Amino acid sequence: MTDPAPKPRRSRLKRWLRATAIILVALPLVAVILDRLFPLPLPAPDAGSTVVLARDGTPLRAFADRDGVWRYPTTTARVSPLYRQALLAYEDRWFYRHPGVNPYALLRGAVQGALHGHVVSGGSTLTMQVARIIEPIPHSFGGKLRQIFRALQLEAHLDKTQILDLYLNHAPFGGTIEGVEAASWAYLGKSASRLSRAEAALLAVLPQAPSRLRPDRHPEAARAARDKVFRRLRDEGVWTSGQVSDAAIEPVVARSLRAPLAAALLAERLHRQRPRARRIVTTIDANLQRAAEDHVAGYLARLPPRSSVAVLAVDNTTLESRIYIGTGEFADPERAGHVDMMRAPRSPGSTLKPFLYGLALDDGLVTSESLLVDAPQDFGGYHPGNFDEAFSGPVSVSEALQRSLNVPAVDMLDRVGPNRFVARLASGGVELQLPDGARPNLPIILGGTATRLEDLVGGYSAFANGGIAGAPRYTPDQPARPRRLLSPGAAWIIRDILASNSADVEGAPLEGTIDRHATVAWKTGTSYGYRDAWAIGVTDGWTVGVWIGRPDGTPSPGQYGAVTALPLLFQLTDMLPTRGGVHAPRPASVRAVEICWPLGEPAERTGSPLCRQRRSAWTLDGAQPPTFAERDPGAWMSGRLDLRLDAKGRRLSAGCHAPHEQRVTLARWPALATPWLAVADREASTLPPLAPGCAADSLAVATPIRITGLRDGATLRQAPNGSGPLRLAVRALGGPGHVQWLLDGRLQGSTQGDASITLSLGEPGRHALTALAGDGAWDSVRFTVLGSPERGPETRDLRLRAGR
């Protein structure tokens, strides 16, 4: 009879195998159910703080999250290999081998705790630490089980690099600092990618007790903890004894915690544009930005109260901005430090003039030395004056641009057309803002409009880039939007004119800077009422713009472009790296030609008697235009006059003849320029009188005028005991129209017909008084004013009634 015992044994084995299979099948299902019921509380990728970085990764400004935590996003690949070695060797050397939990480490920690009565090693893996970082878990037995569950979840959902990235970005480092990158910048002032061994060991141990080990508050405790890491890495053979000995010499030095604040307004601008971005990389050069901000901080001391400064420097090759300063002092309420003056529309003053003359060159209207007239003129009721209220008579295009003369610029805009000028600037990226309902007009060339500093800098970059302007770029992915503004030849000529400008301008104490800044093509501007001072410079490598003023738009008397903004511009261009040659190569479309004044024709086609002044000019595309004709149609006449004269040199009109006639040619200067001409030039251009008996012709269009009330060559002196400046009433007789009065070239006022004008003669010395009519008729007298005599017992007024 056989033994029946094997059947029950086989039955139990089958049941055990069946139960095991059920468990093996059920465990994953249970895990899936638990995972669905208790999903991982992973941080949202677009949540948290934001850091704006310079092009080399240096933080410019950080924006804390809603909890006030500072965190600079980074990745495992971006941190130093030394830090990764120290972290993994000290915290979890089996990180890449375990499934999130290390049973041996847990058992070892429990046994050591039982033997010593306190925690010797926690047994937590890096994955378990990440679980506690992303979710508050109590330090209890139940909490430990929950931590293990979360660690297993992390390993199931993420790879090892993603888990390590979570630790690197969220580990606590004391105060409101989270993540190794933020801690490295906060405590050490450098990126976590450039840590030394000592610094790597310090940051590896700091999250164990961030408050107790903060190096800025407890350097000795931090050093002891760091050295403990050294010993662990040495014992495990990660670092050699020599490497550890060298690293241990390095002291624990940490600066006090402070948030970075460079290019603050640019960072704020980009953060508003990309509110969900956690890491924004800019084109800013951190070293240049800091140096520029230091320059501006020192420069503010010389400016009036409530003044602010804006600076923009772009690389001409890429149009990437390397310096962006939107305010003189960020968050200073007195200076409205929260207002970004880079984007604030302000009156550009005279900074638009280079674009105007460049467009005139492209149109073939002028060469670089064409003759213009700086004299009082009437443009349909608009009477522009110069910044210093003086006039210079005949000037070249180069001189008019370099000296920023207003009347020639208005004259040029009138010929080019305001609508076309504004449209050309807009197509090149320089947007001009006019009041609602206003149309482009002549005053815009003197600042009667508004634009932004960044638009001007983008426009001026055309002078270094062959006439192609573009938008300054603030991030590497921002398009430059290149646009043709001028031809290569026109851009080259304008830059050459601006680069030849003397820095020793009137009112700007910059002696000795002419040769030093010969490579900087610069232009200044001042808005009406001293509200805005501008200076913009172009070199081979850089375009730099400076604005100075008050954000609230109130005036700063005495502060203007040449004396206020230009010195700072030169300071900034001096500190920028140099590159390239002194000047861009001259385009083939530009050629040097000798021209003659007053006709403006090539010297090779102008006879010697007609060439009163010889000028070396840049011409564009072979265009050699003559001098502009008179603006007044009633006063128009050709610059080159062919005349018939009788034997006594008197003019013969049409149909009038005389024995021994002779033919002569005169080169006429513009009528309004006549008072400023040398005697020889004036005589050579003077129209001979009409011969007796000849009918009047159309050449003598100007009605003669003469000044009364002051004799030519007179000497004037204040009456004894007189007070105040010497006052004198004069009038112009013979001129029925508008008459402008100039004292030493400076406009004093205007009269209509023979009305009188009262002048104040406060300065002793020799003076010249000129009356200039709109048709070019003029008269001038010279006189001398003596200093006031000693006061006598009587006081009386001096009244002069001298005449000519």
C-alpha atoms as one frame of an Amber mdcrd trajectory, in Angstrom:
protein
   0.000   0.000   0.000   1.468   3.393  -1.110   1.927   6.447   1.141  -0.659
   9.246   0.328   1.518  12.048   1.895   2.968  13.495  -1.323  -0.451  14.702
  -2.509  -0.909  17.226   0.332   2.651  18.472  -0.173   2.068  18.947  -3.867
  -1.197  20.659  -3.085   0.442  23.111  -0.660   3.169  23.896  -3.209   0.578
  24.605  -5.841  -1.306  26.921  -3.506   1.924  28.717  -2.586   2.870  29.151
  -6.221  -0.625  30.367  -7.030  -0.518  32.900  -4.186   2.929  34.063  -5.228
   1.719  34.561  -8.786  -1.278  36.487  -7.574   0.959  38.713  -5.454   3.366
  39.241  -8.328   0.473  40.193 -10.575  -1.267  42.275  -7.915   1.755  44.254
  -6.732   2.194  46.200  -9.970  -1.531  46.738 -10.099  -1.530  48.003  -6.511
   1.474  50.187  -7.319  -0.363  51.647 -10.319  -3.465  52.271  -8.237  -1.443
  53.930  -5.454   0.427  55.982  -8.039  -2.880  57.167  -9.476  -4.378  57.858
  -6.064  -1.285  59.683  -4.787   0.384  61.322  -7.815   3.860  62.783  -7.497
   3.748  66.476  -6.459   6.446  67.482  -8.939   7.208  71.209  -9.207   5.674
  72.752 -12.316   8.422  73.408 -14.869   7.229  76.982 -15.391   6.662  77.746
 -11.712   9.070  79.322  -9.289  11.559  82.145  -9.497  13.124  83.604 -12.640
  16.717  84.591 -13.236  17.867  86.893 -16.035  21.416  86.126 -17.111  24.202
  87.881 -18.949  25.549  86.223 -22.071  28.187  84.345 -20.009  25.615  83.066
 -17.497  26.235  85.703 -14.830  22.941  86.550 -13.095  21.841  90.108 -13.793
  18.662  90.093 -11.770  16.562  87.445 -10.078  12.837  87.533  -9.464  11.707
  85.559  -6.419   8.700  83.285  -6.603   5.468  83.935  -4.725   7.050  82.549
  -1.548  10.046  84.849  -1.794  12.440  82.020  -2.725  15.435  82.683  -4.983
  16.236  79.867  -7.371  18.439  79.958 -10.478  17.488  77.112 -12.820  20.352
  74.804 -13.782  20.980  71.239 -14.945  23.343  68.428 -14.093  25.426  69.182
 -17.177  25.888  72.836 -16.160  27.312  72.328 -12.673  30.954  71.618 -11.964
  32.046  67.946 -12.173  33.823  68.535  -8.860  30.508  69.361  -7.228  28.857
  66.259  -8.670  31.733  64.127  -7.365  31.506  65.632  -3.883  27.725  65.407
  -3.729  27.384  61.802  -4.882  30.376  60.494  -2.933  29.209  62.112   0.290
  25.439  61.758   0.019  24.740  58.721  -2.170  27.577  56.894  -3.916  25.131
  54.167  -5.096  22.789  56.734  -6.657  23.057  55.361 -10.187  22.627  51.705
  -8.983  19.731  51.643  -6.520  16.008  51.896  -7.388  15.464  54.902  -5.140
  15.941  53.145  -1.824  19.159  51.596  -0.498  18.141  48.822   1.986  21.700
  48.459   3.256  21.927  52.180   4.033  18.559  52.132   5.784  19.568  49.110
   7.896  22.938  50.652   8.714  21.304  53.899   9.770  18.820  52.064  12.023
  21.535  49.975  13.709  23.827  52.980  14.251  20.953  54.972  15.677  20.097
  52.161  18.110  23.708  51.790  19.246  24.482  55.493  19.686  21.077  56.777
  20.739  20.999  59.387  17.981  21.101  59.604  14.201  24.593  58.884  12.886
  23.676  58.409   9.228  20.174  58.886   7.950  20.227  56.186   5.312  18.320
  58.395   2.888  19.304  58.284  -0.747  19.392  61.406  -2.889  16.124  60.241
  -4.382  14.588  60.052  -0.908  15.928  63.547  -0.143  14.284  64.822  -3.318
  11.035  63.194  -2.156  11.215  65.166   1.097  12.136  68.379  -0.837   9.141
  68.263  -3.170   6.662  67.320  -0.432   6.627  68.086   3.324   7.009  64.701
   5.065   7.116  64.346   8.883  10.175  62.776  10.552   8.386  59.679  11.832
   8.136  55.986  11.010   5.053  56.613   8.908   6.793  59.567   7.295   9.754
  57.358   6.412   7.453  54.844   4.696   5.834  57.677   2.781   9.257  58.995
   1.806  10.250  55.557   0.509   7.030  55.345  -1.511   7.680  58.767  -3.084
  11.272  57.789  -3.857  10.093  54.698  -5.689   7.591  56.831  -7.576  10.337
  59.239  -8.595  12.472  56.403  -9.927   9.483  55.042 -11.845   8.605  58.331
 -13.506  11.978  60.035 -13.971  15.452  59.049 -14.998  18.464  59.597 -12.759
  19.472  62.866 -14.447  16.000  64.361 -13.970  16.016  63.352 -10.287  19.446
  64.896  -9.799  18.260  68.062 -11.582  15.425  68.331  -9.060  17.919  68.165
  -6.203  20.264  70.688  -7.798  17.425  73.202  -8.261  15.463  72.732  -5.033
  17.865  71.731  -2.264  17.801  74.232   0.647  20.934  76.332   1.155  19.888
  78.727   3.871  17.632  81.748   4.035  15.492  82.030   0.919  18.136  80.405
  -1.280  17.291  77.168  -3.048  19.392  75.287  -5.547  23.135  75.060  -5.984
  23.356  77.747  -8.678  21.617  80.360  -6.545  23.733  79.353  -3.542  26.958
  79.562  -5.514  26.191  83.097  -6.714  24.801  84.198  -3.362  27.667  82.955
  -1.168  30.611  82.764  -3.575  29.766  85.264  -6.337  30.354  82.744  -9.114
  28.557  80.104 -11.149  28.300  76.539  -9.892  30.054  75.527 -13.100  33.323
  77.097 -11.873  33.644  75.754  -8.334  36.938  74.774  -6.752  37.206  71.541
  -4.773  36.825  73.411  -1.502  33.768  75.273  -2.747  32.247  72.090  -4.186
  32.655  70.275  -0.854  31.151  73.201   1.045  28.043  73.362  -1.143  27.692
  69.569  -1.088  27.311  69.474   2.707  25.433  72.739   3.245  21.886  71.343
   2.621  22.335  68.915   5.544  21.914  71.808   8.000  21.501  75.026   5.960
  20.825  77.298   8.931  23.591  75.900  11.164  26.208  75.683   8.403  25.599
  78.994   6.584  29.129  80.173   5.718  28.221  83.855   5.960  27.117  83.397
   9.583  28.933  80.286  10.871  32.200  79.963   8.919  33.857  77.635  11.463
  30.959  75.179  11.487  30.871  75.324   7.696  34.612  74.622   7.546  34.335
  71.609   9.867  31.514  70.151   7.783  33.430  70.796   4.574  36.530  69.029
   5.938  34.360  66.037   6.833  33.452  65.812   3.163  37.153  65.975   2.275
  37.900  62.984   4.487  35.036  60.963   3.013  36.157  61.651  -0.557  39.765
  60.834   0.325  38.866  57.574   2.080  36.717  56.468  -0.845  39.441  57.326
  -3.343  37.413  59.927  -5.187  40.053  62.612  -4.590  43.694  61.958  -3.766
  45.309  62.943  -0.479  47.242  65.685  -2.250  44.109  67.137  -3.809  42.352
  67.111  -0.442  45.346  68.695   1.333  45.515  71.499  -1.219  41.771  72.105
  -1.047  41.755  72.165   2.780  44.101  75.192   2.748  41.412  77.308   1.106
  39.512  79.339   3.739  35.752  79.461   3.959  34.947  82.931   2.681  31.375
  83.916   1.887  29.818  87.252   1.182  26.597  88.382   2.767  23.531  87.328
   0.833  22.329  89.852  -1.714  20.347  89.544  -4.883  22.037  90.568  -8.162
  20.801  93.836  -9.626  22.525  94.694 -12.906  20.650  95.850 -16.014  17.669
  95.867 -13.684  15.176  97.510 -16.033  16.124  95.314 -18.985  15.642  92.251
 -16.776  12.245  93.550 -15.707  11.326  94.243 -19.316  12.230  90.724 -20.451
  10.560  89.143 -17.428   7.305  90.891 -18.327   7.621  89.725 -21.920   8.278
  86.128 -20.821   6.548  85.753 -17.439   6.615  81.942 -17.550  10.304  81.639
 -18.454  12.487  80.637 -15.539  15.831  81.300 -17.192  16.272  84.224 -19.597
  19.654  84.640 -21.273  20.459  88.129 -22.578  23.167  89.540 -24.824  24.507
  91.769 -22.038  28.210  91.611 -21.197  28.336  91.394 -17.394  31.761  93.049
 -17.043  30.966  95.914 -19.405  27.572  96.399 -17.749  29.117  96.679 -14.279
  31.808  99.070 -15.515  29.236 101.251 -17.278  26.989 101.344 -14.213  29.996
 102.415 -12.112  30.732 105.220 -14.612  27.118 106.368 -14.529  26.961 106.246
 -10.721  30.004 108.504 -10.490  28.747 110.781 -13.250  25.409 111.397 -11.553
  27.166 113.469  -8.896  27.825 116.274 -11.403  24.237 116.414 -12.642  21.367
 118.511 -11.263  18.977 116.949  -8.745  16.401 114.465 -10.076  18.483 113.776
 -13.190  18.580 110.335 -14.731  20.759 108.634 -17.345  20.120 106.033 -20.031
  22.896 104.249 -21.937  22.793 101.663 -24.705  25.824 100.076 -26.405  25.402
  97.585 -29.251  27.866  95.454 -31.147  27.703  96.673 -34.751  28.346  93.207
 -36.172  25.408  91.475 -34.510  23.430  94.426 -33.090  23.510  92.584 -29.772
  23.305  94.965 -26.824  26.235  94.694 -24.435  25.276  97.579 -22.105  21.737
  98.549 -21.118  21.182 101.204 -18.479  17.616 102.433 -18.351  17.961 104.685
 -15.295  20.674 106.491 -13.404  19.871 104.808 -10.122  17.385 101.971 -10.010
  14.439 102.376  -7.601  15.550 105.869  -6.516  12.212 107.708  -6.179  13.830
 111.144  -6.552  15.227 110.156  -9.954  12.122 108.139 -10.929  14.427 105.138
 -10.997  11.586 102.789 -11.925  11.096 104.522 -15.307  12.981 102.934 -18.201
  14.239 105.918 -20.191  15.490 103.580 -22.908  11.912 103.263 -24.130  10.552
 106.652 -23.092   9.643 108.870 -26.085  11.664 112.094 -25.798  12.467 114.989
 -28.087  15.599 114.003 -30.069  16.910 117.546 -30.471  19.403 117.630 -33.352
  20.199 113.922 -33.422  18.083 113.421 -36.574  20.234 115.760 -38.697  22.741
 113.094 -39.872  19.879 111.091 -41.377  18.598 114.178 -43.193  21.939 115.063
 -44.771  22.473 111.404 -45.665  19.139 111.360 -47.492  20.063 114.616 -49.284
  23.304 112.959 -50.445  21.364 109.972 -51.743  19.026 112.337 -53.597  21.966
 114.040 -55.288  21.035 117.399 -53.759  24.422 118.093 -52.150  28.004 116.985
 -51.718  29.824 117.048 -48.396  30.986 120.616 -49.089  27.984 122.138 -50.847
  27.354 125.770 -49.940  24.472 126.409 -47.534  23.403 129.650 -45.874  23.126
 130.064 -42.130  21.162 133.290 -41.880  17.696 134.321 -40.691  15.131 132.899
 -43.084  11.354 132.729 -43.268   9.873 129.298 -44.003   6.205 130.112 -44.403
   6.050 131.979 -41.113   8.500 129.637 -39.317  11.696 131.456 -38.279  14.211
 128.975 -36.839  17.271 130.148 -34.955  20.447 128.440 -33.815  21.192 127.084
 -30.356  23.531 130.011 -29.567  21.270 132.499 -31.390  24.166 133.402 -33.728
  24.437 132.991 -37.495  27.474 132.256 -39.640  26.413 133.061 -43.215  27.932
 130.725 -45.842  28.702 127.250 -44.474  29.329 123.811 -45.984  27.178 120.730
 -45.436  29.958 119.296 -43.260  30.203 122.419 -41.142  26.427 122.728 -40.826
  26.225 119.133 -39.564  29.253 119.290 -37.281  28.134 122.567 -35.704  24.499
 121.417 -35.702  23.278 124.625 -37.314  19.504 124.828 -37.393  18.631 127.077
 -40.338  20.550 125.012 -42.936  18.913 121.867 -41.578  15.419 123.336 -41.857
  16.260 124.558 -45.353  17.426 121.047 -46.288  14.329 119.382 -44.827  12.138
 121.787 -46.776  13.840 120.655 -49.982  13.790 116.922 -49.115  10.222 117.020
 -47.783   9.114 116.332 -44.185   6.702 113.547 -45.154   9.327 111.688 -47.129
  11.929 112.141 -44.382   9.646 110.732 -41.687   8.671 107.816 -43.915  12.312
 106.989 -44.685  13.197 106.983 -40.981  10.228 104.748 -40.191  11.268 102.283
 -42.889  14.710 102.197 -41.258  13.293 101.481 -37.811  13.421 105.008 -36.352
   9.819 105.776 -35.459   8.959 109.434 -34.845   5.954 110.217 -32.676   3.943
 113.335 -33.475   1.063 114.799 -31.488  -2.362 113.402 -32.340  -3.578 114.887
 -35.588  -0.235 116.513 -36.427   1.483 115.996 -39.760   5.250 115.960 -40.434
   6.555 119.513 -40.520   9.812 121.451 -40.562  10.339 121.712 -36.772  10.805
 117.927 -36.475  14.439 118.269 -37.582  15.091 120.480 -34.532  13.414 118.101
 -32.094   9.755 118.895 -32.675   8.860 115.222 -32.370   9.635 112.304 -30.057
  11.578 109.070 -30.414  13.333 106.527 -28.220  16.996 106.041 -27.430  17.000
 102.423 -28.596  15.520 103.461 -31.964  18.166 106.153 -32.417  20.986 103.744
 -31.585  19.568 101.211 -34.037  19.388 103.934 -36.693  22.921 105.222 -36.050
  24.310 101.690 -36.451  23.643 102.218 -40.177  26.674 104.532 -40.297  28.891
 101.550 -39.411  27.002  98.932 -41.421  26.883 100.349 -44.914  23.595 102.184
 -44.440  21.680  99.212 -42.996  20.002  99.928 -39.667  18.507  97.402 -37.300
  16.802  96.915 -33.961  19.098  96.419 -30.946  18.928  92.822 -29.768  18.558
  91.967 -26.082  18.355  88.165 -26.310  20.182  85.835 -28.721  16.925  84.729
 -30.328  15.627  88.257 -30.945  15.730  89.231 -34.645  17.784  92.256 -35.662
  15.303  93.252 -38.414  17.917  94.815 -40.740  16.542  97.592 -42.947  18.106
  99.796 -45.581  18.188 103.390 -44.309  20.883 104.986 -46.496  23.115 103.927
 -49.333  26.588 102.666 -48.355  28.153 105.798 -49.823  25.893 108.254 -47.993
  26.409 106.398 -44.705  30.185 106.478 -45.188  30.257 110.214 -45.962  28.103
 111.136 -42.959  30.224 108.999 -40.655  33.381 110.621 -42.019  31.914 114.075
 -41.343  30.917 113.173 -37.792  34.253 111.467 -37.085  36.091 114.618 -38.190
  34.208 116.764 -35.693  36.307 118.448 -33.039  35.492 117.403 -29.493  36.629
 120.829 -28.285  33.190 122.228 -29.007  32.010 125.426 -27.416  30.776 124.788
 -23.904  32.305 121.298 -23.688  35.558 121.365 -21.673  37.214 118.515 -23.553
  40.577 119.963 -24.562  43.014 117.483 -25.992  40.384 114.974 -27.016  40.341
 115.654 -30.769  42.997 113.124 -31.756  42.059 110.769 -28.950  38.495 110.411
 -30.180  39.164 110.700 -33.896  37.684 107.237 -34.438  34.359 108.166 -32.819
  31.746 109.612 -35.155  29.509 111.503 -32.759  26.491 113.760 -32.697  24.848
 115.597 -29.831  21.362 116.970 -29.392  19.442 119.161 -26.980  15.678 119.434
 -26.828  13.754 122.648 -26.371  14.024 124.046 -22.865  17.058 121.911 -21.891
  14.864 118.899 -21.181  16.919 116.254 -22.965  20.669 116.015 -23.593  21.818
 113.428 -26.144  25.122 112.076 -27.427  25.395 109.177 -29.865  28.698 107.785
 -31.090  29.699 105.245 -33.730  32.989 103.361 -33.977  33.944 100.379 -36.119
  32.807  98.002 -33.425  30.167  99.849 -31.428  27.230 102.204 -31.516  26.656
 103.911 -28.172  23.807 106.190 -27.157  23.545 108.399 -24.058  20.490 110.283
 -22.843  20.518 112.585 -19.800  17.580 114.516 -18.406  14.758 114.384 -15.911
  12.159 111.654 -16.374   9.367 114.058 -15.442  10.319 116.307 -18.377  11.196
 119.390 -16.331  14.049 121.538 -17.711  17.664 121.405 -16.553  18.971 124.850
 -17.588  22.567 124.827 -18.747  22.579 121.083 -19.380  22.863 120.250 -23.069
  24.268 117.537 -25.268  27.810 118.795 -25.814  28.513 119.665 -22.190  26.375
 117.056 -20.411  26.089 113.869 -22.475  29.195 113.997 -24.682  31.813 113.556
 -21.892  30.015 110.445 -20.637  29.843 109.095 -24.192  33.623 109.423 -24.521
  34.162 107.726 -21.158  32.093 104.775 -22.312  33.674 104.448 -25.762  37.112
 104.553 -24.118  36.328 101.490 -22.009  34.854  99.407 -24.837  37.109  96.841
 -26.545  38.540  98.139 -29.813  38.394  96.172 -33.013  38.893  96.685 -36.712
  40.554  99.615 -38.413  40.169 103.324 -37.933  37.431 103.605 -40.523  35.399
 101.369 -42.780  36.695 101.174 -46.375  35.463 103.928 -48.656  32.787 102.619
 -51.061  33.451 102.829 -54.792  30.461 105.182 -55.121  32.295 107.875 -53.109
  34.893 110.036 -54.824  36.914 113.074 -53.765  36.359 116.109 -56.033  37.485
 119.737 -55.835  34.538 122.148 -56.051  34.324 125.931 -56.087  32.223 128.319
 -54.096  29.891 130.079 -54.679  28.732 128.093 -57.726  29.329 124.618 -56.262
  30.585 123.350 -59.624  33.705 121.178 -60.106  36.877 123.237 -59.984  38.063
 121.765 -63.281  35.061 123.362 -65.024  35.184 126.678 -63.146  37.428 129.498
 -64.262  39.783 131.044 -61.737  37.884 134.366 -61.398  34.681 132.487 -60.580
  36.272 130.111 -58.055  36.280 132.307 -54.955  36.814 129.411 -52.540  38.127
 125.960 -53.409  36.802 122.994 -51.389  37.665 119.281 -51.345  34.340 117.436
 -51.259  33.068 113.880 -51.148  30.662 113.222 -53.999  28.255 110.303 -54.277
  27.628 108.388 -57.506  29.256 111.164 -59.500  26.623 113.763 -58.551  28.059
 117.314 -58.424  25.022 119.542 -57.866  25.310 123.347 -58.008  24.597 125.618
 -55.065  20.911 125.906 -54.214  19.071 128.756 -55.901  17.457 131.549 -53.877
  14.389 130.378 -51.962  12.361 133.537 -52.740  10.997 133.208 -56.314  10.959
 136.960 -56.598  14.660 137.116 -55.776  15.741 134.190 -57.933  18.613 134.528
 -60.318  21.176 132.142 -61.695  24.394 131.759 -59.739  26.361 132.235 -62.944
  25.466 135.559 -64.601  26.632 136.450 -68.138  26.517 140.259 -68.476  27.203
 142.884 -71.099  28.980 146.008 -69.841  29.712 149.342 -71.460  33.170 150.885
 -71.533  32.668 152.225 -67.982  31.701 148.848 -66.560  27.978 149.557 -66.326
  25.396 146.883 -66.979  23.476 146.820 -70.254  20.010 145.365 -70.182  18.333
 143.561 -73.070  17.898 145.806 -76.110  20.398 148.314 -74.682  23.719 148.709
 -76.531  26.857 150.814 -76.200  30.133 151.191 -78.070  32.969 148.900 -76.992
  30.732 146.449 -75.187  32.421 143.734 -73.152  31.122 140.433 -71.805  31.816
 139.311 -68.243  30.644 136.436 -66.065  29.835 136.841 -62.369  29.623 134.081
 -59.754  26.808 135.171 -57.479  26.691 134.228 -53.790  23.302 133.591 -52.214
  21.884 136.993 -51.328  21.362 136.163 -47.632  25.045 135.228 -47.289  26.302
 138.620 -48.440  26.727 140.320 -45.025  29.188 137.606 -43.945  31.376 137.693
 -47.061  34.890 139.072 -47.150  35.153 142.432 -48.901  36.897 140.935 -51.946
  34.269 138.189 -52.347  31.480 140.708 -51.943  32.936 143.065 -54.552  33.568
 140.232 -57.015  29.912 139.216 -56.734  28.366 142.670 -56.749  26.070 143.404
 -59.678  27.323 146.432 -61.693  24.923 149.389 -61.851  22.605 149.735 -64.816
  23.880 152.032 -67.566  21.949 155.308 -68.013  19.151 155.053 -70.495  18.816
 151.281 -70.253  15.483 149.800 -69.267  15.316 148.179 -65.865  15.864 144.417
 -65.866  14.984 141.692 -63.350  18.454 141.367 -61.840  18.297 144.130 -59.238
  15.569 142.552 -57.174  16.671 143.623 -53.693  15.401 146.962 -52.433  18.267
 148.862 -50.746  17.893 149.472 -46.996  19.934 151.520 -44.536  20.232 151.621
 -40.763  19.367 154.832 -38.939  19.902 155.636 -35.287  23.554 154.593 -35.253
  26.451 155.989 -37.291  29.063 153.642 -38.776  32.236 153.878 -36.678  30.453
 155.483 -33.689  31.775 155.183 -30.128  29.170 154.787 -27.395  29.446 155.130
 -23.649  26.947 154.897 -20.824  26.073 158.233 -19.202  27.813 158.914 -15.837
  26.015 157.218 -12.974  23.841 155.378 -15.503  22.469 152.029 -14.392  21.835
 148.912 -16.445  22.995 148.207 -19.978  23.213 150.871 -22.659  19.975 150.872
 -24.678  19.733 152.051 -28.259  16.760 152.442 -30.659  17.471 151.858 -34.380
  15.434 151.286 -37.529  15.919 150.169 -41.155  14.686 152.528 -43.838  13.804
 151.488 -47.371  12.777 147.940 -46.570   8.989 147.560 -46.719   9.038 143.923
 -45.622  10.396 141.818 -42.779  13.820 142.827 -41.393  15.970 140.684 -39.065
  18.449 142.385 -36.720  21.749 140.704 -35.831  24.312 141.959 -33.333  27.678
 140.274 -33.918  25.855 137.585 -35.860  23.330 136.878 -33.084  19.671 137.452
 -33.728  18.229 140.261 -31.598  14.747 140.473 -33.049  12.821 141.515 -36.132
  10.827 144.498 -37.367   8.314 145.146 -40.086   8.903 147.983 -42.529  10.563
 151.020 -40.885   9.523 150.126 -37.313  12.244 150.670 -34.682  13.867 148.112
 -32.419  15.531 148.777 -29.064  18.828 146.984 -28.424  20.681 146.363 -25.162
  24.422 146.957 -25.510  25.869 145.592 -22.298  29.259 144.291 -23.443  32.087
 146.783 -24.038  34.204 146.341 -27.165  33.797 146.419 -30.943  30.473 145.279
 -32.406  28.710 144.921 -35.756  24.977 145.518 -36.256  23.346 144.086 -39.370
  19.853 144.560 -40.777  18.905 141.767 -43.185  15.759 141.815 -45.334  14.063
 138.712 -46.651  15.021 139.478 -50.261  18.726 139.609 -49.374  19.020 143.395
 -49.020  21.154 144.350 -46.047  23.046 147.090 -44.295  25.659 146.914 -41.571
  27.361 149.372 -39.235  30.321 148.904 -36.918  30.669 150.674 -33.595  32.479
 150.562 -30.265  30.995 150.434 -26.761  33.192 151.770 -23.951  33.066 150.685
 -20.347  30.894 152.635 -17.889  32.624 155.746 -16.401  32.813 156.513 -12.695
  29.493 157.455 -11.142  28.984 161.204 -10.880  26.638 163.350  -8.830  23.997
 163.246 -11.513  22.191 160.466 -13.324  20.823 160.905 -16.794  19.977 158.776
 -19.832  22.023 158.824 -22.991  19.974 159.000 -26.179  21.691 158.681 -29.566
  20.153 160.020 -32.709  23.096 159.582 -35.056  22.290 158.574 -38.641  23.918
 157.758 -41.914
